[in-house]
Amino acid sequence: MQWQQFLMVAGAHFLALLSPGPDFLLIVRSALAGGWRRAGAVCCGVALANAVFIALAIGGIALLRADTPAFRWVQWAGGAYLAYLGVRLLGSRSRLDVDALGGAASGSGLLGGLLSALLNPKNALFYASLFSLLAGSATPFAVQCAYGVWMFGVVLAWDLALAALIGHPAIVARCARHLHQVERLTGGLLLMLALAVFAASVPH
């Protein structure tokens, strides 16, 4: 039964990982603009943010529940951050403006990835829902922690693989002439995501 549960948890987590979101857009754009090393720093930031949500979900922190004012503040902050990134990218004037989603240093890339994932309310909801189900099925705490470590590792490995693929010099060279259009497209998508987050945060 434990293996069946693990396969269910791992499968649900991986399917959620495949769903494109702001973290995916951030990694792709960073890889095209600065290569896999810069995108790798973003990946580490995204993975660390996931680790924070996992720890909060295992601890049963009420902040992650969708019906709390704190969660609505996270939604608004996340929407504002996505809108900020979108406007920055739409306003970039050349492909040399590679700092729109984070600075040139690795630390800035790390911070950009961390903020992107921390301010994504879907991450909070996913982990809160998944671990509340595990807690309801009396899954031992040690097993939940093992699942959390697994999820952190998968997020980091998947994002690093994505960054290495897109940030390959041959792909970057091929896409360099189109980076301006990529920035415009990414900026537009981020603004659409921001609007969706704002709409979801309005009480119905």
Short mmCIF file of N, CA, C and O in Angstrom, two decimals, residues 2 4 6 14 23 26 29 33 37-38 41 50 53 60 64 66 71 73 79 104 117 134 139 150 154 159 165 170:
data_model
loop_
_atom_site.label_atom_id
_atom_site.label_comp_id
_atom_site.label_asym_id
_atom_site.label_seq_id
_atom_site.Cartn_x
_atom_site.Cartn_y
_atom_site.Cartn_z
N GLN A 2 2.02 1.20 0.72
CA GLN A 2 2.89 2.36 0.78
C GLN A 2 3.44 2.71 -0.60
O GLN A 2 3.52 3.88 -0.97
N GLN A 4 2.00 1.94 -3.46
CA GLN A 4 0.90 2.45 -4.26
C GLN A 4 0.65 3.93 -3.95
O GLN A 4 0.40 4.74 -4.86
N PHE A 6 2.89 6.02 -2.79
CA PHE A 6 4.02 6.78 -3.30
C PHE A 6 3.87 7.04 -4.81
O PHE A 6 4.11 8.15 -5.29
N PHE A 14 4.36 15.06 -10.41
CA PHE A 14 5.03 15.23 -11.71
C PHE A 14 4.09 15.84 -12.74
O PHE A 14 4.50 16.67 -13.55
N ASP A 23 7.01 30.00 -13.17
CA ASP A 23 8.35 29.45 -12.92
C ASP A 23 8.96 28.92 -14.22
O ASP A 23 10.14 29.14 -14.51
N LEU A 26 9.98 31.80 -16.42
CA LEU A 26 11.17 32.44 -15.87
C LEU A 26 12.43 31.65 -16.23
O LEU A 26 13.44 32.22 -16.63
N ARG A 29 13.13 31.88 -20.13
CA ARG A 29 13.65 33.19 -20.52
C ARG A 29 15.06 33.39 -20.00
O ARG A 29 15.93 33.92 -20.70
N ALA A 33 18.41 33.99 -22.26
CA ALA A 33 19.10 35.28 -22.11
C ALA A 33 20.50 35.12 -21.56
O ALA A 33 21.40 35.87 -21.94
N ARG A 37 23.76 28.43 -16.83
CA ARG A 37 24.28 28.74 -15.49
C ARG A 37 23.37 29.73 -14.77
O ARG A 37 23.03 29.55 -13.61
N ARG A 38 22.97 30.79 -15.46
CA ARG A 38 22.05 31.75 -14.83
C ARG A 38 20.71 31.09 -14.55
O ARG A 38 20.12 31.27 -13.48
N ALA A 41 20.64 29.00 -11.39
CA ALA A 41 20.41 29.73 -10.14
C ALA A 41 18.92 29.95 -9.91
O ALA A 41 18.42 29.84 -8.79
N ASN A 50 9.68 25.76 -3.25
CA ASN A 50 8.86 24.56 -3.12
C ASN A 50 9.13 23.86 -1.80
O ASN A 50 8.20 23.34 -1.16
N PHE A 53 7.11 25.60 0.91
CA PHE A 53 5.69 25.22 0.89
C PHE A 53 5.49 23.80 1.39
O PHE A 53 4.50 23.50 2.06
N GLY A 60 1.17 21.62 8.58
CA GLY A 60 -0.24 21.95 8.71
C GLY A 60 -0.50 23.42 8.95
O GLY A 60 -1.48 23.79 9.60
N LEU A 64 -1.66 28.27 4.28
CA LEU A 64 -1.81 27.71 2.95
C LEU A 64 -3.26 27.42 2.58
O LEU A 64 -3.53 26.97 1.48
N ALA A 66 -6.97 28.11 1.39
CA ALA A 66 -7.48 29.10 0.43
C ALA A 66 -8.49 30.06 1.03
O ALA A 66 -8.76 31.11 0.45
N PHE A 71 -3.77 33.95 2.86
CA PHE A 71 -3.60 33.37 1.54
C PHE A 71 -4.01 34.37 0.46
O PHE A 71 -3.39 34.45 -0.60
N TRP A 73 -3.69 37.57 0.64
CA TRP A 73 -2.57 38.50 0.51
C TRP A 73 -1.47 37.91 -0.36
O TRP A 73 -0.83 38.62 -1.15
N GLY A 79 0.17 38.19 -7.83
CA GLY A 79 -0.33 38.84 -9.03
C GLY A 79 0.44 40.11 -9.35
O GLY A 79 0.77 40.38 -10.50
N ALA A 104 22.49 40.14 -12.86
CA ALA A 104 23.50 39.34 -13.53
C ALA A 104 24.15 38.34 -12.60
O ALA A 104 24.67 37.33 -13.05
N ALA A 117 8.34 31.51 -7.28
CA ALA A 117 7.65 30.32 -6.76
C ALA A 117 6.93 30.60 -5.45
O ALA A 117 5.84 30.07 -5.21
N LEU A 134 -2.75 13.31 2.70
CA LEU A 134 -1.85 12.34 3.34
C LEU A 134 -2.07 12.31 4.85
O LEU A 134 -2.08 11.23 5.46
N THR A 139 -0.95 8.95 7.12
CA THR A 139 0.39 8.67 6.65
C THR A 139 1.40 9.14 7.71
O THR A 139 1.32 10.28 8.16
N TRP A 150 11.63 13.90 -1.68
CA TRP A 150 11.53 13.42 -3.06
C TRP A 150 11.03 14.54 -3.98
O TRP A 150 11.58 14.77 -5.05
N VAL A 154 12.90 16.23 -7.19
CA VAL A 154 12.33 16.14 -8.54
C VAL A 154 12.18 17.53 -9.15
O VAL A 154 12.50 17.74 -10.33
N ASP A 159 13.84 21.05 -13.31
CA ASP A 159 14.10 22.42 -13.74
C ASP A 159 15.53 22.58 -14.26
O ASP A 159 15.78 23.30 -15.24
N LEU A 165 18.81 22.07 -21.23
CA LEU A 165 18.36 21.85 -22.61
C LEU A 165 18.18 23.18 -23.35
O LEU A 165 18.73 23.38 -24.44
N ALA A 170 24.04 25.97 -28.55
CA ALA A 170 23.48 25.90 -29.91
C ALA A 170 22.06 26.45 -29.95
O ALA A 170 21.69 27.17 -30.88
#
